[in-house]
PDB file of C-alpha atoms in Angstrom:
ATOM      1  CA  MET O   1     115.187-148.040 -31.929  1.00 47.00           C
ATOM      2  CA  THR O   2     115.480-150.703 -29.258  1.00 51.00           C
ATOM      3  CA  ALA O   3     112.264-152.029 -27.877  1.00 59.00           C
ATOM      4  CA  SER O   4     111.522-151.229 -24.262  1.00 66.00           C
ATOM      5  CA  LYS O   5     111.155-154.183 -21.971  1.00 78.00           C
ATOM      6  CA  LEU O   6     107.757-154.449 -20.385  1.00 91.00           C
ATOM      7  CA  ASP O   7     107.116-156.634 -17.387  1.00 94.00           C
ATOM      8  CA  GLU O   8     104.014-158.828 -17.109  1.00 96.00           C
ATOM      9  CA  ILE O   9     102.075-156.237 -15.119  1.00 97.00           C
ATOM     10  CA  ASP O  10     102.880-153.487 -17.631  1.00 97.00           C
ATOM     11  CA  LYS O  11     101.620-155.689 -20.439  1.00 96.00           C
ATOM     12  CA  LYS O  12      98.351-156.512 -18.684  1.00 97.00           C
ATOM     13  CA  LEU O  13      97.911-152.880 -17.676  1.00 97.00           C
ATOM     14  CA  LEU O  14      98.395-151.656 -21.257  1.00 97.00           C
ATOM     15  CA  GLN O  15      96.035-154.299 -22.580  1.00 96.00           C
ATOM     16  CA  LEU O  16      93.259-153.291 -20.158  1.00 97.00           C
ATOM     17  CA  THR O  17      93.853-149.569 -20.633  1.00 97.00           C
ATOM     18  CA  GLN O  18      93.541-150.141 -24.372  1.00 95.00           C
ATOM     19  CA  ASP O  19      90.648-152.595 -24.537  1.00 95.00           C
ATOM     20  CA  GLU O  20      88.565-152.173 -21.399  1.00 95.00           C
ATOM     21  CA  PHE O  21      89.135-148.718 -20.011  1.00 97.00           C
ATOM     22  CA  PRO O  22      86.802-148.267 -17.030  1.00 97.00           C
ATOM     23  CA  LEU O  23      84.777-145.092 -17.377  1.00 97.00           C
ATOM     24  CA  THR O  24      84.453-144.533 -13.637  1.00 97.00           C
ATOM     25  CA  LYS O  25      85.385-141.704 -11.284  1.00 96.00           C
ATOM     26  CA  ARG O  26      88.538-143.502 -10.215  1.00 97.00           C
ATOM     27  CA  PRO O  27      89.570-145.543 -13.253  1.00 98.00           C
ATOM     28  CA  TRP O  28      93.096-146.243 -11.942  1.00 98.00           C
ATOM     29  CA  ALA O  29      91.656-147.804  -8.801  1.00 98.00           C
ATOM     30  CA  THR O  30      89.367-150.005 -10.918  1.00 97.00           C
ATOM     31  CA  LEU O  31      92.340-151.090 -13.039  1.00 98.00           C
ATOM     32  CA  GLY O  32      94.388-151.700  -9.910  1.00 98.00           C
ATOM     33  CA  ASP O  33      91.688-153.981  -8.488  1.00 97.00           C
ATOM     34  CA  LYS O  34      91.750-156.090 -11.638  1.00 97.00           C
ATOM     35  CA  LEU O  35      95.524-156.407 -11.525  1.00 97.00           C
ATOM     36  CA  GLU O  36      95.778-156.695  -7.750  1.00 97.00           C
ATOM     37  CA  ILE O  37      97.998-153.652  -7.424  1.00 98.00           C
ATOM     38  CA  THR O  38      97.278-150.300  -5.803  1.00 98.00           C
ATOM     39  CA  GLU O  39      95.831-147.242  -7.496  1.00 98.00           C
ATOM     40  CA  GLU O  40      99.152-145.478  -6.823  1.00 98.00           C
ATOM     41  CA  GLU O  41     101.104-148.188  -8.592  1.00 98.00           C
ATOM     42  CA  VAL O  42      98.825-147.995 -11.637  1.00 98.00           C
ATOM     43  CA  ILE O  43      99.450-144.254 -11.852  1.00 98.00           C
ATOM     44  CA  LEU O  44     103.203-144.646 -11.388  1.00 97.00           C
ATOM     45  CA  ARG O  45     103.453-147.346 -14.045  1.00 97.00           C
ATOM     46  CA  LEU O  46     101.360-145.399 -16.569  1.00 97.00           C
ATOM     47  CA  LYS O  47     103.386-142.241 -15.954  1.00 97.00           C
ATOM     48  CA  LYS O  48     106.579-144.180 -16.561  1.00 96.00           C
ATOM     49  CA  LEU O  49     105.246-145.691 -19.798  1.00 96.00           C
ATOM     50  CA  HIS O  50     104.226-142.216 -20.892  1.00 96.00           C
ATOM     51  CA  ARG O  51     107.665-140.820 -20.100  1.00 96.00           C
ATOM     52  CA  LYS O  52     109.288-143.575 -22.139  1.00 95.00           C
ATOM     53  CA  GLY O  53     107.119-142.660 -25.115  1.00 94.00           C
ATOM     54  CA  ILE O  54     105.303-146.007 -25.150  1.00 95.00           C
ATOM     55  CA  ILE O  55     102.029-144.315 -24.235  1.00 96.00           C
ATOM     56  CA  ARG O  56     101.101-141.454 -26.547  1.00 94.00           C
ATOM     57  CA  LYS O  57      97.998-140.538 -24.572  1.00 95.00           C
ATOM     58  CA  ILE O  58      94.993-141.904 -22.749  1.00 97.00           C
ATOM     59  CA  GLY O  59      91.773-140.392 -23.999  1.00 96.00           C
ATOM     60  CA  PRO O  60      89.030-140.443 -26.595  1.00 95.00           C
ATOM     61  CA  ILE O  61      89.780-141.850 -30.049  1.00 92.00           C
ATOM     62  CA  LEU O  62      87.383-140.112 -32.357  1.00 89.00           C
ATOM     63  CA  ASP O  63      85.874-141.128 -35.653  1.00 86.00           C
ATOM     64  CA  ALA O  64      86.837-138.577 -38.313  1.00 77.00           C
ATOM     65  CA  ARG O  65      83.731-139.360 -40.341  1.00 75.00           C
ATOM     66  CA  LYS O  66      81.491-138.225 -37.520  1.00 76.00           C
ATOM     67  CA  LEU O  67      83.347-134.931 -37.242  1.00 76.00           C
ATOM     68  CA  ASP O  68      82.565-133.711 -40.706  1.00 69.00           C
ATOM     69  CA  LEU O  69      85.855-135.058 -42.040  1.00 72.00           C
ATOM     70  CA  SER O  70      84.392-137.525 -44.434  1.00 76.00           C
ATOM     71  CA  THR O  71      86.411-137.223 -47.598  1.00 88.00           C
ATOM     72  CA  SER O  72      89.754-138.891 -47.785  1.00 90.00           C
ATOM     73  CA  THR O  73      92.228-140.308 -50.217  1.00 95.00           C
ATOM     74  CA  LEU O  74      95.531-142.109 -50.352  1.00 97.00           C
ATOM     75  CA  ILE O  75      98.152-140.640 -52.644  1.00 98.00           C
ATOM     76  CA  ALA O  76     101.171-142.548 -53.908  1.00 98.00           C
ATOM     77  CA  MET O  77     104.037-140.817 -55.676  1.00 98.00           C
ATOM     78  CA  LYS O  78     107.223-141.794 -57.431  1.00 98.00           C
ATOM     79  CA  VAL O  79     109.717-139.382 -55.956  1.00 98.00           C
ATOM     80  CA  PRO O  80     113.350-139.313 -57.124  1.00 97.00           C
ATOM     81  CA  GLU O  81     115.837-139.742 -54.274  1.00 95.00           C
ATOM     82  CA  GLU O  82     117.359-136.285 -54.713  1.00 96.00           C
ATOM     83  CA  LYS O  83     113.961-134.573 -54.492  1.00 97.00           C
ATOM     84  CA  MET O  84     112.648-136.595 -51.554  1.00 97.00           C
ATOM     85  CA  GLU O  85     113.505-134.235 -48.700  1.00 97.00           C
ATOM     86  CA  HIS O  86     112.045-131.223 -50.478  1.00 97.00           C
ATOM     87  CA  VAL O  87     108.862-133.064 -51.442  1.00 98.00           C
ATOM     88  CA  VAL O  88     108.336-134.457 -47.933  1.00 97.00           C
ATOM     89  CA  ASP O  89     108.761-130.988 -46.421  1.00 97.00           C
ATOM     90  CA  ILE O  90     106.032-129.614 -48.656  1.00 97.00           C
ATOM     91  CA  ILE O  91     103.597-132.489 -48.045  1.00 97.00           C
ATOM     92  CA  ASN O  92     104.058-132.565 -44.283  1.00 97.00           C
ATOM     93  CA  GLU O  93     103.169-128.859 -44.071  1.00 96.00           C
ATOM     94  CA  TYR O  94      99.534-129.747 -44.749  1.00 96.00           C
ATOM     95  CA  LYS O  95      97.366-130.280 -41.695  1.00 92.00           C
ATOM     96  CA  SER O  96      95.032-132.391 -43.805  1.00 93.00           C
ATOM     97  CA  VAL O  97      97.886-134.872 -44.343  1.00 95.00           C
ATOM     98  CA  SER O  98      97.771-137.182 -41.321  1.00 91.00           C
ATOM     99  CA  HIS O  99     100.014-140.087 -42.319  1.00 94.00           C
ATOM    100  CA  ASN O 100     103.026-140.110 -44.614  1.00 97.00           C
ATOM    101  CA  TYR O 101     105.289-143.117 -45.170  1.00 96.00           C
ATOM    102  CA  LEU O 102     108.303-143.991 -47.262  1.00 97.00           C
ATOM    103  CA  ARG O 103     107.654-147.482 -48.640  1.00 96.00           C
ATOM    104  CA  GLU O 104     109.583-150.140 -50.565  1.00 93.00           C
ATOM    105  CA  HIS O 105     108.107-149.744 -54.044  1.00 95.00           C
ATOM    106  CA  ALA O 106     108.532-147.747 -57.282  1.00 95.00           C
ATOM    107  CA  TYR O 107     105.769-145.594 -55.806  1.00 97.00           C
ATOM    108  CA  ASN O 108     107.863-144.803 -52.775  1.00 97.00           C
ATOM    109  CA  LEU O 109     105.896-142.084 -50.993  1.00 98.00           C
ATOM    110  CA  TRP O 110     102.421-142.816 -49.584  1.00 98.00           C
ATOM    111  CA  PHE O 111     100.283-140.306 -47.713  1.00 98.00           C
ATOM    112  CA  THR O 112      96.660-139.777 -46.701  1.00 96.00           C
ATOM    113  CA  ILE O 113      94.644-136.580 -47.009  1.00 95.00           C
ATOM    114  CA  THR O 114      91.387-136.063 -45.122  1.00 91.00           C
ATOM    115  CA  THR O 115      89.127-133.048 -45.629  1.00 91.00           C
ATOM    116  CA  SER O 116      85.526-132.034 -45.072  1.00 87.00           C
ATOM    117  CA  SER O 117      84.672-131.631 -48.750  1.00 90.00           C
ATOM    118  CA  LYS O 118      85.526-133.093 -52.148  1.00 92.00           C
ATOM    119  CA  GLU O 119      86.316-129.621 -53.385  1.00 94.00           C
ATOM    120  CA  GLU O 120      88.875-129.035 -50.649  1.00 94.00           C
ATOM    121  CA  LEU O 121      90.406-132.443 -51.275  1.00 95.00           C
ATOM    122  CA  ARG O 122      90.745-131.774 -54.998  1.00 95.00           C
ATOM    123  CA  ARG O 123      92.289-128.355 -54.380  1.00 96.00           C
ATOM    124  CA  THR O 124      94.814-129.779 -51.888  1.00 97.00           C
ATOM    125  CA  ILE O 125      95.900-132.519 -54.298  1.00 96.00           C
ATOM    126  CA  GLU O 126      96.317-130.054 -57.165  1.00 96.00           C
ATOM    127  CA  GLU O 127      98.319-127.699 -54.995  1.00 97.00           C
ATOM    128  CA  ILE O 128     100.624-130.481 -53.772  1.00 97.00           C
ATOM    129  CA  LYS O 129     101.211-131.670 -57.341  1.00 96.00           C
ATOM    130  CA  ARG O 130     101.976-128.143 -58.501  1.00 96.00           C
ATOM    131  CA  ARG O 131     104.329-127.350 -55.628  1.00 97.00           C
ATOM    132  CA  THR O 132     106.235-130.643 -55.647  1.00 97.00           C
ATOM    133  CA  ARG O 133     106.418-130.780 -59.467  1.00 96.00           C
ATOM    134  CA  ILE O 134     105.909-134.511 -59.533  1.00 96.00           C
ATOM    135  CA  PRO O 135     104.521-135.320 -63.012  1.00 95.00           C
ATOM    136  CA  GLU O 136     100.902-136.444 -63.246  1.00 93.00           C
ATOM    137  CA  ASN O 137     102.006-139.833 -64.510  1.00 95.00           C
ATOM    138  CA  ASP O 138     103.973-140.511 -61.309  1.00 97.00           C
ATOM    139  CA  VAL O 139     101.022-139.869 -59.005  1.00 97.00           C
ATOM    140  CA  LEU O 140      98.255-142.249 -57.948  1.00 97.00           C
ATOM    141  CA  ASP O 141      95.113-140.823 -56.368  1.00 97.00           C
ATOM    142  CA  LEU O 142      93.286-143.682 -54.651  1.00 97.00           C
ATOM    143  CA  PRO O 143      90.112-142.410 -52.971  1.00 93.00           C
ATOM    144  CA  THR O 144      88.380-144.574 -50.384  1.00 91.00           C
ATOM    145  CA  SER O 145      85.231-146.181 -51.694  1.00 90.00           C
ATOM    146  CA  ARG O 146      84.466-148.271 -48.625  1.00 92.00           C
ATOM    147  CA  ARG O 147      85.873-148.504 -45.141  1.00 91.00           C
ATOM    148  CA  PHE O 148      85.775-151.991 -43.676  1.00 94.00           C
ATOM    149  CA  LYS O 149      87.906-151.484 -40.624  1.00 91.00           C
ATOM    150  CA  ILE O 150      89.917-149.035 -38.638  1.00 89.00           C
ATOM    151  CA  ASN O 151      90.957-150.298 -35.243  1.00 86.00           C
ATOM    152  CA  VAL O 152      94.470-149.540 -34.143  1.00 85.00           C
ATOM    153  CA  ARG O 153      94.997-151.835 -31.173  1.00 86.00           C
ATOM    154  CA  PHE O 154      97.782-154.181 -30.278  1.00 86.00           C
ATOM    155  CA  GLN O 155      98.478-157.387 -28.407  1.00 85.00           C
ATOM    156  CA  PHE O 156     101.036-156.709 -25.706  1.00 86.00           C
ATOM    157  CA  LYS O 157     103.080-159.854 -25.578  1.00 80.00           C
TER     158      LYS O 157
ATOM    159  CA  MET I   1      77.018-133.663 -30.504  1.00 87.00           C
ATOM    160  CA  ASP I   2      76.275-130.484 -28.585  1.00 91.00           C
ATOM    161  CA  LYS I   3      78.526-127.709 -27.332  1.00 92.00           C
ATOM    162  CA  ILE I   4      79.262-129.475 -24.050  1.00 95.00           C
ATOM    163  CA  ASP I   5      80.226-132.720 -25.816  1.00 94.00           C
ATOM    164  CA  LYS I   6      82.651-130.758 -27.944  1.00 92.00           C
ATOM    165  CA  ALA I   7      84.079-128.983 -24.920  1.00 94.00           C
ATOM    166  CA  ILE I   8      84.625-132.288 -23.098  1.00 95.00           C
ATOM    167  CA  LEU I   9      86.341-133.906 -26.069  1.00 93.00           C
ATOM    168  CA  HIS I  10      88.434-130.835 -26.635  1.00 91.00           C
ATOM    169  CA  ALA I  11      89.536-130.801 -23.002  1.00 93.00           C
ATOM    170  CA  MET I  12      90.748-134.397 -23.380  1.00 93.00           C
ATOM    171  CA  GLN I  13      92.301-134.079 -26.805  1.00 87.00           C
ATOM    172  CA  ASP I  14      95.856-134.529 -25.552  1.00 90.00           C
ATOM    173  CA  GLY I  15      94.791-137.167 -23.083  1.00 94.00           C
ATOM    174  CA  ILE I  16      93.483-137.155 -19.532  1.00 95.00           C
ATOM    175  CA  LEU I  17      95.757-136.330 -16.632  1.00 93.00           C
ATOM    176  CA  MET I  18      96.970-139.124 -14.409  1.00 94.00           C
ATOM    177  CA  LEU I  19      95.278-137.795 -11.304  1.00 95.00           C
ATOM    178  CA  LYS I  20      93.223-139.948  -8.958  1.00 96.00           C
ATOM    179  CA  GLU I  21      90.035-138.511 -10.393  1.00 97.00           C
ATOM    180  CA  PRO I  22      90.972-137.604 -13.953  1.00 96.00           C
ATOM    181  CA  PHE I  23      87.445-136.633 -14.982  1.00 97.00           C
ATOM    182  CA  ALA I  24      87.183-134.082 -12.156  1.00 96.00           C
ATOM    183  CA  GLU I  25      89.500-131.803 -14.139  1.00 92.00           C
ATOM    184  CA  VAL I  26      87.387-132.143 -17.252  1.00 95.00           C
ATOM    185  CA  ALA I  27      84.229-131.493 -15.240  1.00 96.00           C
ATOM    186  CA  LYS I  28      85.702-128.335 -13.744  1.00 95.00           C
ATOM    187  CA  LYS I  29      86.767-127.034 -17.142  1.00 93.00           C
ATOM    188  CA  THR I  30      83.388-127.632 -18.727  1.00 94.00           C
ATOM    189  CA  GLY I  31      81.182-126.667 -15.795  1.00 95.00           C
ATOM    190  CA  ILE I  32      79.330-129.973 -15.402  1.00 96.00           C
ATOM    191  CA  SER I  33      79.548-132.795 -12.859  1.00 97.00           C
ATOM    192  CA  GLN I  34      81.923-135.746 -13.118  1.00 96.00           C
ATOM    193  CA  ASP I  35      78.967-138.092 -13.464  1.00 97.00           C
ATOM    194  CA  GLU I  36      77.718-136.119 -16.407  1.00 97.00           C
ATOM    195  CA  VAL I  37      81.161-136.188 -18.045  1.00 97.00           C
ATOM    196  CA  ILE I  38      81.212-139.970 -17.705  1.00 97.00           C
ATOM    197  CA  ASP I  39      77.640-140.358 -18.983  1.00 97.00           C
ATOM    198  CA  ARG I  40      78.392-138.203 -21.978  1.00 97.00           C
ATOM    199  CA  LEU I  41      81.535-140.203 -22.800  1.00 97.00           C
ATOM    200  CA  LYS I  42      79.530-143.422 -22.734  1.00 97.00           C
ATOM    201  CA  ARG I  43      76.918-141.880 -25.003  1.00 97.00           C
ATOM    202  CA  LEU I  44      79.555-140.630 -27.464  1.00 96.00           C
ATOM    203  CA  ILE I  45      80.890-144.179 -27.699  1.00 96.00           C
ATOM    204  CA  SER I  46      77.436-145.650 -28.324  1.00 96.00           C
ATOM    205  CA  GLU I  47      76.778-142.976 -30.969  1.00 94.00           C
ATOM    206  CA  GLY I  48      80.037-143.832 -32.694  1.00 92.00           C
ATOM    207  CA  VAL I  49      81.530-140.349 -32.426  1.00 92.00           C
ATOM    208  CA  MET I  50      84.216-141.970 -30.336  1.00 93.00           C
ATOM    209  CA  ARG I  51      85.627-145.255 -31.612  1.00 92.00           C
ATOM    210  CA  ARG I  52      86.861-146.067 -28.141  1.00 95.00           C
ATOM    211  CA  PHE I  53      88.276-144.523 -24.998  1.00 97.00           C
ATOM    212  CA  GLY I  54      91.670-145.678 -23.849  1.00 96.00           C
ATOM    213  CA  VAL I  55      95.366-145.706 -24.431  1.00 96.00           C
ATOM    214  CA  SER I  56      97.110-144.968 -27.713  1.00 94.00           C
ATOM    215  CA  VAL I  57     100.555-146.488 -27.821  1.00 93.00           C
ATOM    216  CA  ASN I  58     103.558-145.956 -30.002  1.00 91.00           C
ATOM    217  CA  GLN I  59     103.896-149.543 -31.174  1.00 88.00           C
ATOM    218  CA  ARG I  60     107.416-148.961 -32.491  1.00 88.00           C
ATOM    219  CA  LYS I  61     108.604-148.439 -28.931  1.00 91.00           C
ATOM    220  CA  ILE I  62     107.530-151.929 -27.949  1.00 89.00           C
ATOM    221  CA  GLY I  63     109.125-153.636 -30.909  1.00 88.00           C
ATOM    222  CA  ILE I  64     106.221-153.739 -33.370  1.00 87.00           C
ATOM    223  CA  THR I  65     108.342-152.150 -36.059  1.00 87.00           C
ATOM    224  CA  ALA I  66     107.142-153.815 -39.258  1.00 89.00           C
ATOM    225  CA  ASN I  67     104.321-151.796 -40.755  1.00 91.00           C
ATOM    226  CA  ALA I  68     103.176-152.922 -44.159  1.00 95.00           C
ATOM    227  CA  LEU I  69     100.558-151.818 -46.584  1.00 97.00           C
ATOM    228  CA  VAL I  70      99.325-154.983 -48.248  1.00 98.00           C
ATOM    229  CA  VAL I  71      97.355-154.345 -51.418  1.00 98.00           C
ATOM    230  CA  TRP I  72      95.085-156.951 -53.005  1.00 98.00           C
ATOM    231  CA  LYS I  73      93.420-157.409 -56.357  1.00 98.00           C
ATOM    232  CA  VAL I  74      89.960-158.644 -55.453  1.00 98.00           C
ATOM    233  CA  PRO I  75      87.236-159.456 -58.008  1.00 98.00           C
ATOM    234  CA  GLN I  76      84.397-156.951 -57.612  1.00 96.00           C
ATOM    235  CA  ASN I  77      81.891-159.611 -56.579  1.00 97.00           C
ATOM    236  CA  ARG I  78      84.138-160.753 -53.722  1.00 98.00           C
ATOM    237  CA  VAL I  79      85.105-157.380 -52.210  1.00 98.00           C
ATOM    238  CA  GLU I  80      82.442-157.470 -49.510  1.00 97.00           C
ATOM    239  CA  GLU I  81      83.277-161.000 -48.367  1.00 97.00           C
ATOM    240  CA  VAL I  82      87.077-160.607 -48.532  1.00 98.00           C
ATOM    241  CA  GLY I  83      86.951-157.189 -46.834  1.00 97.00           C
ATOM    242  CA  LYS I  84      84.998-158.681 -43.953  1.00 97.00           C
ATOM    243  CA  THR I  85      87.263-161.710 -43.601  1.00 97.00           C
ATOM    244  CA  MET I  86      90.379-159.570 -43.562  1.00 96.00           C
ATOM    245  CA  SER I  87      88.844-157.188 -41.034  1.00 96.00           C
ATOM    246  CA  SER I  88      88.382-160.055 -38.608  1.00 95.00           C
ATOM    247  CA  TYR I  89      92.150-160.412 -38.104  1.00 94.00           C
ATOM    248  CA  ARG I  90      93.522-158.551 -35.141  1.00 89.00           C
ATOM    249  CA  GLU I  91      96.845-157.919 -36.948  1.00 90.00           C
ATOM    250  CA  ILE I  92      94.978-155.858 -39.543  1.00 94.00           C
ATOM    251  CA  THR I  93      94.353-152.365 -38.251  1.00 93.00           C
ATOM    252  CA  HIS I  94      92.968-150.833 -41.435  1.00 95.00           C
ATOM    253  CA  CYS I  95      91.015-152.351 -44.305  1.00 97.00           C
ATOM    254  CA  TYR I  96      89.690-150.140 -47.110  1.00 96.00           C
ATOM    255  CA  GLU I  97      88.353-150.573 -50.583  1.00 97.00           C
ATOM    256  CA  ARG I  98      89.839-148.009 -52.969  1.00 97.00           C
ATOM    257  CA  GLN I  99      89.285-147.028 -56.562  1.00 95.00           C
ATOM    258  CA  THR I 100      91.581-148.513 -59.188  1.00 97.00           C
ATOM    259  CA  ILE I 101      93.194-146.656 -62.088  1.00 96.00           C
ATOM    260  CA  PRO I 102      92.900-148.603 -65.339  1.00 94.00           C
ATOM    261  CA  GLY I 103      96.292-149.298 -66.886  1.00 93.00           C
ATOM    262  CA  LYS I 104      98.095-147.862 -63.880  1.00 95.00           C
ATOM    263  CA  TRP I 105      96.878-149.444 -60.651  1.00 97.00           C
ATOM    264  CA  LYS I 106      94.860-152.651 -60.330  1.00 97.00           C
ATOM    265  CA  TYR I 107      94.779-153.280 -56.561  1.00 98.00           C
ATOM    266  CA  ASN I 108      91.450-152.397 -54.945  1.00 98.00           C
ATOM    267  CA  LEU I 109      91.645-153.667 -51.362  1.00 98.00           C
ATOM    268  CA  PHE I 110      94.123-152.086 -48.965  1.00 98.00           C
ATOM    269  CA  THR I 111      95.100-153.524 -45.609  1.00 97.00           C
ATOM    270  CA  VAL I 112      97.607-152.278 -43.061  1.00 96.00           C
ATOM    271  CA  ILE I 113      99.340-154.852 -40.930  1.00 95.00           C
ATOM    272  CA  HIS I 114     101.610-154.488 -37.909  1.00 91.00           C
ATOM    273  CA  GLU I 115     104.129-157.126 -36.936  1.00 89.00           C
ATOM    274  CA  TYR I 116     107.269-157.488 -34.877  1.00 88.00           C
ATOM    275  CA  ASP I 117     109.510-158.022 -37.936  1.00 92.00           C
ATOM    276  CA  HIS I 118     109.432-158.197 -41.740  1.00 94.00           C
ATOM    277  CA  GLU I 119     109.532-161.971 -41.844  1.00 95.00           C
ATOM    278  CA  SER I 120     106.387-162.260 -39.695  1.00 94.00           C
ATOM    279  CA  GLY I 121     104.745-159.625 -41.897  1.00 94.00           C
ATOM    280  CA  LYS I 122     105.460-161.619 -45.041  1.00 96.00           C
ATOM    281  CA  GLN I 123     104.289-164.850 -43.418  1.00 96.00           C
ATOM    282  CA  PHE I 124     101.089-163.204 -42.263  1.00 96.00           C
ATOM    283  CA  ALA I 125     100.360-161.883 -45.771  1.00 97.00           C
ATOM    284  CA  LYS I 126     100.917-165.387 -47.143  1.00 97.00           C
ATOM    285  CA  LYS I 127      98.528-166.831 -44.576  1.00 96.00           C
ATOM    286  CA  LEU I 128      95.874-164.263 -45.556  1.00 97.00           C
ATOM    287  CA  SER I 129      96.396-165.003 -49.229  1.00 98.00           C
ATOM    288  CA  LYS I 130      95.654-168.664 -48.581  1.00 97.00           C
ATOM    289  CA  ALA I 131      92.709-167.896 -46.323  1.00 96.00           C
ATOM    290  CA  VAL I 132      90.918-165.841 -48.981  1.00 97.00           C
ATOM    291  CA  GLY I 133      92.280-167.692 -52.010  1.00 97.00           C
ATOM    292  CA  LEU I 134      93.763-164.626 -53.689  1.00 97.00           C
ATOM    293  CA  LYS I 135      97.231-164.614 -55.196  1.00 97.00           C
ATOM    294  CA  GLU I 136      97.582-161.119 -56.618  1.00 97.00           C
ATOM    295  CA  TYR I 137      98.899-158.968 -53.836  1.00 98.00           C
ATOM    296  CA  MET I 138     101.927-156.888 -52.856  1.00 97.00           C
ATOM    297  CA  VAL I 139     103.495-156.226 -49.458  1.00 97.00           C
ATOM    298  CA  LEU I 140     104.801-152.675 -49.159  1.00 97.00           C
ATOM    299  CA  PHE I 141     106.831-152.328 -45.998  1.00 96.00           C
ATOM    300  CA  SER I 142     107.338-148.887 -44.581  1.00 93.00           C
ATOM    301  CA  VAL I 143     110.928-147.739 -44.631  1.00 92.00           C
ATOM    302  CA  LYS I 144     110.311-144.603 -42.663  1.00 91.00           C
ATOM    303  CA  GLN I 145     107.397-142.951 -40.894  1.00 89.00           C
ATOM    304  CA  LEU I 146     107.491-139.342 -42.062  1.00 92.00           C
ATOM    305  CA  LYS I 147     104.307-138.122 -40.434  1.00 90.00           C
ATOM    306  CA  ARG I 148     101.676-139.589 -38.183  1.00 87.00           C
ATOM    307  CA  THR I 149      99.045-137.438 -36.541  1.00 83.00           C
ATOM    308  CA  SER I 150      95.456-137.841 -35.567  1.00 75.00           C
ATOM    309  CA  VAL I 151      92.958-136.982 -38.302  1.00 68.00           C
ATOM    310  CA  ALA I 152      90.090-136.462 -35.961  1.00 63.00           C
ATOM    311  CA  THR I 153      90.852-133.399 -33.925  1.00 62.00           C
ATOM    312  CA  LEU I 154      88.442-130.799 -32.630  1.00 58.00           C
ATOM    313  CA  LYS I 155      88.731-127.063 -32.774  1.00 57.00           C
ATOM    314  CA  PRO I 156      87.956-125.280 -29.506  1.00 50.00           C
TER     315      PRO I 156
END
């Protein structure tokens, strides 16, 4: 994937929209004032960034723990190459699986499961193990014991 | 969180519309005034229900393509201090302590870093290692993103 070129105004606009979104009736006008461009230009630029797929959305970023989704774990699996596609299809079916990555390691598949109860978490893990037929010994279940940080923000440079 | 809070958040789940007054739409849908929508959003942030309000970007599209899980073996009595130090770096988006599995998995602190390329990722991990004085760590770059959705979604 080639990186999209952003001009200086796009970069500043993204930075402000990420870090200091104005909760006002006309937020685009407030942003425009800061950048010395018009409200219309802010809207046009954001729409373009959205169309290009750079912006996923502008809205509330919620804390799962406050929404009764407090139990989560990270699972790592050693999946043989020839089984990978099948295993990924099964895992990605689960709504409780939010992130799933192929990584450079003997444990090559890493995914997170978040549920509202320990019981549901345990059941989901057991079901995934049964359906994917990955042996117990090739699975790591690494529950969260403490969360220090979650803050997905970037420097637009 | 009351019913109206939930309705507001649900109405904005896929993002606000890029209209001149984006909260007017939300107000109409939920039957309250724009001012009240805005007040409630501010309250939800101060209560921590919302981590923030703003843009979510697809970092891969702007060239931040190196995503690595960096796992650390931290002595139990240093977890608190090291976790806090690591969390202070902007490049680290996630920092969690996780349970170990004796004989199978010894790393207990997990960080996720985002960089423009692998080399910068490796250099950054090295810098962190020096900063906290810990040598036992591994950098696991992602080869492919197979799924990425939001955990925190609301049912209507």
